[in-house]
Tab-separated table of C-alpha atoms in Angstrom:
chain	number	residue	atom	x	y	z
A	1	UNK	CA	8.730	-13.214	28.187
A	2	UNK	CA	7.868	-14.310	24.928
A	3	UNK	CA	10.745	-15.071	22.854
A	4	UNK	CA	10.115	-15.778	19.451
A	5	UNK	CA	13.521	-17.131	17.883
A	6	UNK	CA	13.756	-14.384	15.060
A	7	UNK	CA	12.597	-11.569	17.742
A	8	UNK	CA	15.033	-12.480	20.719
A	9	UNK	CA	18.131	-10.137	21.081
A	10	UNK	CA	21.025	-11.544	23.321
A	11	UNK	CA	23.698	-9.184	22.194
A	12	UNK	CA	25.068	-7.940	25.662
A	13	UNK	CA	26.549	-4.544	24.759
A	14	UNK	CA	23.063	-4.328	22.342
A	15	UNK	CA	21.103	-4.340	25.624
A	16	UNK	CA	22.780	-2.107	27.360
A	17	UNK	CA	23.219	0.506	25.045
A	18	UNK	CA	19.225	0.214	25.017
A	19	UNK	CA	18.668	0.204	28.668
A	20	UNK	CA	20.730	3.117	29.182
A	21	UNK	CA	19.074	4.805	26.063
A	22	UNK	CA	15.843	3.962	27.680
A	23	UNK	CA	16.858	5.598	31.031
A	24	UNK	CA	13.649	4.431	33.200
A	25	UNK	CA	12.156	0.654	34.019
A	26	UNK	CA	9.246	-0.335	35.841
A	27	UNK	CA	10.116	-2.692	38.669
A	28	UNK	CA	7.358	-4.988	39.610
A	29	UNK	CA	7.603	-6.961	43.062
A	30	UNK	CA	4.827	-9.330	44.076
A	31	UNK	CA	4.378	-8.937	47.994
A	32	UNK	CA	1.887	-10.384	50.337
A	33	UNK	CA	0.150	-7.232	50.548
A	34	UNK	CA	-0.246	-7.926	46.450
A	35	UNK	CA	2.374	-6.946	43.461
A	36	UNK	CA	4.115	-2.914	44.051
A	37	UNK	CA	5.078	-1.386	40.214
A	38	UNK	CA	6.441	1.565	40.477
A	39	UNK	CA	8.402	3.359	37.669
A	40	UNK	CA	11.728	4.842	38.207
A	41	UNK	CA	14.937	6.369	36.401
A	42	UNK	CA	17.893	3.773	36.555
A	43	UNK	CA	21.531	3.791	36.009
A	44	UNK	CA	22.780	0.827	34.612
A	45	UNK	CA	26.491	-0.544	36.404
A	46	UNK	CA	28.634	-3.550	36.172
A	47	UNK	CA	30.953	-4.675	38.504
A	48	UNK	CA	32.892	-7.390	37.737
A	49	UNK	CA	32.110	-8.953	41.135
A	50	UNK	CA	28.527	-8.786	41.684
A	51	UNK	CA	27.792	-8.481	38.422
A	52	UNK	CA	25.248	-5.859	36.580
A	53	UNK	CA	23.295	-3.716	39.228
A	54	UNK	CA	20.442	-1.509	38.720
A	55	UNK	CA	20.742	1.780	40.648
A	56	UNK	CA	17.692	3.319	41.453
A	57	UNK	CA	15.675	5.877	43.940
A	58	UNK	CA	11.982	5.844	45.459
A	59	UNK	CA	10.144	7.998	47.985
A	60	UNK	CA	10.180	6.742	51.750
A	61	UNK	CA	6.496	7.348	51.438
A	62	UNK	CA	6.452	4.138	48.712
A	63	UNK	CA	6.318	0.351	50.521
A	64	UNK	CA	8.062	-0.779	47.610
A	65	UNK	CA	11.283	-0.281	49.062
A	66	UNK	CA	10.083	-2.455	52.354
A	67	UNK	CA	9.279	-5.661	50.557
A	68	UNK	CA	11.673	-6.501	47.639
A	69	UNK	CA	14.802	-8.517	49.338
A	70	UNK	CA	12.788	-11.886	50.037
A	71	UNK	CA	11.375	-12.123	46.873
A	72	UNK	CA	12.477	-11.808	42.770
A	73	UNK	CA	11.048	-8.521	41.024
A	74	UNK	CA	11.392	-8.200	37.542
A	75	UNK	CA	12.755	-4.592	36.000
A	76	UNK	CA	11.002	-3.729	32.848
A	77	UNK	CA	12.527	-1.476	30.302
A	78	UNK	CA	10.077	-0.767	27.542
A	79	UNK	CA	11.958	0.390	24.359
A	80	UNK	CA	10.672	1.951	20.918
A	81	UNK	CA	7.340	0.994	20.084
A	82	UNK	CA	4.678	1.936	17.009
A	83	UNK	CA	2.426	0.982	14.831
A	84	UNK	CA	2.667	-1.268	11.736
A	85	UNK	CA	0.037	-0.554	9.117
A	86	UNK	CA	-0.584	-3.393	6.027
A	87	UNK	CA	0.021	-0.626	3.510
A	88	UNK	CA	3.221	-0.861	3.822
A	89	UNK	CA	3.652	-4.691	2.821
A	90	UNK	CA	3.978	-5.010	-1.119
A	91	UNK	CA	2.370	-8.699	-0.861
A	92	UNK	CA	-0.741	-6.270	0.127
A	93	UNK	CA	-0.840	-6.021	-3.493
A	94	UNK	CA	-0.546	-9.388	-4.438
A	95	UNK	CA	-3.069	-11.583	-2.050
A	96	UNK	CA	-4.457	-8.918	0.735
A	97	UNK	CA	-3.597	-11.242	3.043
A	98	UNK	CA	-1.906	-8.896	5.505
A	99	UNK	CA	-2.932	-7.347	8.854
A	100	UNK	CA	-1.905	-4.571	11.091
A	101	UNK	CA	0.398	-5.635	14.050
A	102	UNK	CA	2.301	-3.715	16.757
A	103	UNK	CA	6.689	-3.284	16.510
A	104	UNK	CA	8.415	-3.000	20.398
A	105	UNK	CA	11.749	-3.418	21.951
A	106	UNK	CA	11.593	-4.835	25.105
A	107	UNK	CA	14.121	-5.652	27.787
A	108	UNK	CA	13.304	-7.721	30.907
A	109	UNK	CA	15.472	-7.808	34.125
A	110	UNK	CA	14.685	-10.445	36.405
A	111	UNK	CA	16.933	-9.784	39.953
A	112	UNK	CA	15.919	-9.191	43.249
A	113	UNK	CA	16.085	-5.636	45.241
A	114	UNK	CA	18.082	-4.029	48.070
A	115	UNK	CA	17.203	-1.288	49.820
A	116	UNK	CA	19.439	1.270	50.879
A	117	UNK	CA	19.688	4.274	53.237
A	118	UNK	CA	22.978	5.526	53.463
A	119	UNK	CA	23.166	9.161	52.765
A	120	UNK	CA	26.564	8.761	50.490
A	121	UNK	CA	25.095	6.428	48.447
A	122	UNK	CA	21.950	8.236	47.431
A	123	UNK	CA	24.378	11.354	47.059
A	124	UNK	CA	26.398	9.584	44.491
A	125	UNK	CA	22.660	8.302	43.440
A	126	UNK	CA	21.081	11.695	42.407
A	127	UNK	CA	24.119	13.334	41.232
A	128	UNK	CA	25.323	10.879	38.636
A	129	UNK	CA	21.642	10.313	37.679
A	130	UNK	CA	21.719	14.657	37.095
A	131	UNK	CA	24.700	14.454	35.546
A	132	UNK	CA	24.163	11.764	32.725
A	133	UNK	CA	20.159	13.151	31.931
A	134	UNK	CA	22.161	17.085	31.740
A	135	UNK	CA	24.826	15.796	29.716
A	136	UNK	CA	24.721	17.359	26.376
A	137	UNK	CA	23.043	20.868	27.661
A	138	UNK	CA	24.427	23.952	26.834
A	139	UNK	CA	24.270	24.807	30.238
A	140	UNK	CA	23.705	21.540	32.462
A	141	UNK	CA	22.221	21.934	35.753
A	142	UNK	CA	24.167	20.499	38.559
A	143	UNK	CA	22.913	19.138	42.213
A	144	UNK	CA	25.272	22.111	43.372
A	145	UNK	CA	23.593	24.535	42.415
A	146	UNK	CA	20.693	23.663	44.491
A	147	UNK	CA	20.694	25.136	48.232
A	148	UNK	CA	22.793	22.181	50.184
A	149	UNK	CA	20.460	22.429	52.863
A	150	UNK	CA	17.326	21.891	50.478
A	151	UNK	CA	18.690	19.179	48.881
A	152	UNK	CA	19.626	17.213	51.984
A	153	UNK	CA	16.343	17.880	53.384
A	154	UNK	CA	14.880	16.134	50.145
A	155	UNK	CA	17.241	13.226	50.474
A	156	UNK	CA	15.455	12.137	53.623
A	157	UNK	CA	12.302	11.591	51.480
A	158	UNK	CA	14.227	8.883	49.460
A	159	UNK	CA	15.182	6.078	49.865
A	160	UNK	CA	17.684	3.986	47.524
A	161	UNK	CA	17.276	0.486	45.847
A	162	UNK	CA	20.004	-1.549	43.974
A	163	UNK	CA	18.638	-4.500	41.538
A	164	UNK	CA	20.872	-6.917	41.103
A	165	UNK	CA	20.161	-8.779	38.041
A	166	UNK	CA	20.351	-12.429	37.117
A	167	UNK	CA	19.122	-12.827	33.922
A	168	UNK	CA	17.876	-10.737	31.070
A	169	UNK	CA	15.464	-11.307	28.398
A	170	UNK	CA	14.893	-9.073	25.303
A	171	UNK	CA	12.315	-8.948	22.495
A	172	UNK	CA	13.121	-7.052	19.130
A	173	UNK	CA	9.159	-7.448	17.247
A	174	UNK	CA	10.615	-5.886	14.279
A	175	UNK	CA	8.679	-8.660	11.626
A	176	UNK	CA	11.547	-10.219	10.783
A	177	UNK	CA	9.324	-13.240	10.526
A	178	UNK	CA	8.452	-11.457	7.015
A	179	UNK	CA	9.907	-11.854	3.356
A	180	UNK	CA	12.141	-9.327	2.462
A	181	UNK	CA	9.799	-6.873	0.381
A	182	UNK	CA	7.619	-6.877	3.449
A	183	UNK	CA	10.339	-6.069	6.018
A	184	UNK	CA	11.710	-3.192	3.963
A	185	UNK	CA	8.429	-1.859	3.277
A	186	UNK	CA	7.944	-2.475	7.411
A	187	UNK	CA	11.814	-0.015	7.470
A	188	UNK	CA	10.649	2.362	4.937
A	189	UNK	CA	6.983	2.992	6.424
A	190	UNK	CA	8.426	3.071	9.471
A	191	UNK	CA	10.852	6.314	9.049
A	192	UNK	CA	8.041	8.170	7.728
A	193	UNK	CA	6.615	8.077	11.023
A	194	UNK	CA	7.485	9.761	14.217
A	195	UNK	CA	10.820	9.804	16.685
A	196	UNK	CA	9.732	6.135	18.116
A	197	UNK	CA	9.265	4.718	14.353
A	198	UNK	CA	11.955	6.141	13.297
A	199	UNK	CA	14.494	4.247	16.279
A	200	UNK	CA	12.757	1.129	15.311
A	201	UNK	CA	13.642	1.293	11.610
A	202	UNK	CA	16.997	2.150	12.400
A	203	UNK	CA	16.886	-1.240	14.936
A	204	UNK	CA	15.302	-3.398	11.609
A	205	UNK	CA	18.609	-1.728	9.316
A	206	UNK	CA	20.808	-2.504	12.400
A	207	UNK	CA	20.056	-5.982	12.224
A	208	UNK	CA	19.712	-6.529	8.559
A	209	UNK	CA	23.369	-5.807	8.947
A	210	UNK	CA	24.021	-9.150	11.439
């Protein structure tokens, strides 16, 4: 990943409260057969003897599963992302010499994948995956309330990875490369924007703060 020094975020509990805000990753294995992405909803645990683990579901139909212990895969987590118009720079004013550029947060898990077919495990799997995404209804929906029967006829369709991660890398584009004036005219143009923009200029005010 590309790190430049004033974008790279190393803040532990900063990327985890973002990966778990993010929810989803896209884990990318190269394989002889060529490289298997496939996106999937993650839960994000740390145990103090192995370390942080990705916890994570795919269909038995999907070779992705097959292929990931003998080799590294990287888990991507893409994070807020819009984009950044030159209006909003006051130097536009003063020598036009401005141009348009794209603001991300992006979170990189490099670790290698376990497959895993105990019927427990992917029990514990879907329901604490249900339970944090219903969290917050009025009325959450629960893996209970589904016929058991129907529900352990799905399970056999799945089939359970862990990611164990080694390292993580993180990019926060947020122009902090830029004078003030242009950064806050980068915050304020962003919260006039949509949800995404909005997240981002709360990220620039975040680390204004640091």
């Amino acid at each position: 990943m590309y790190r430049p020094a004033k974008s790279s975020e190393t803040d532990h509990e900063t990327l985890i409260g973002m990966m778990r805000r993010i929810g989803v990753a896209t884990l990318v294995t190269p394989t002889p057969e060529g490289i298997h992405a496939t996106q999937v909803p993650v839960l994000i645990r740390e145990d103090n003897g192995r370390g942080m683990i990705l916890a994570a579901h795919v269909a038995r139909a999907n070779p992705h599963w097959r292929g990931g212990a003998s080799t590294q895969s990287l888990a991507i987590f893409q994070g807020p992302h819009a984009y950044m118009s030159p209006q909003w720079y006051p130097s536009k004013q003063e020598s036009g010499k401005v141009v348009p550029t794209w603001l991300y947060v992006s979170i990189h898990a490099h670790g290698r994948l376990t497959a895993i077919e105990d019927a427990s495990w992917l029990k514990q799997q879907i329901e604490e995956l249900t339970n944090v995404h219903e969290a917050g209804r009025e009325t959450p929906w629960k893996v209970s309330d589904a016929p058991e029967s129907y529900i352990a006829s799905l399970s056999r369709g799945i089939v359970g990875l862990e990611f164990a991660v080694e390292r993580l890398e993180a990019t926060w584009k947020l122009n902090e490369e830029e004078n003030l004036a242009d950064l806050d005219g980068t915050q304020r143009g962003l919260e006039a924007g949509g949800p995404a923009a909005i997240e981002l200029a709360e990220e620039i005010a975040r680390r204004k703060l640091l």
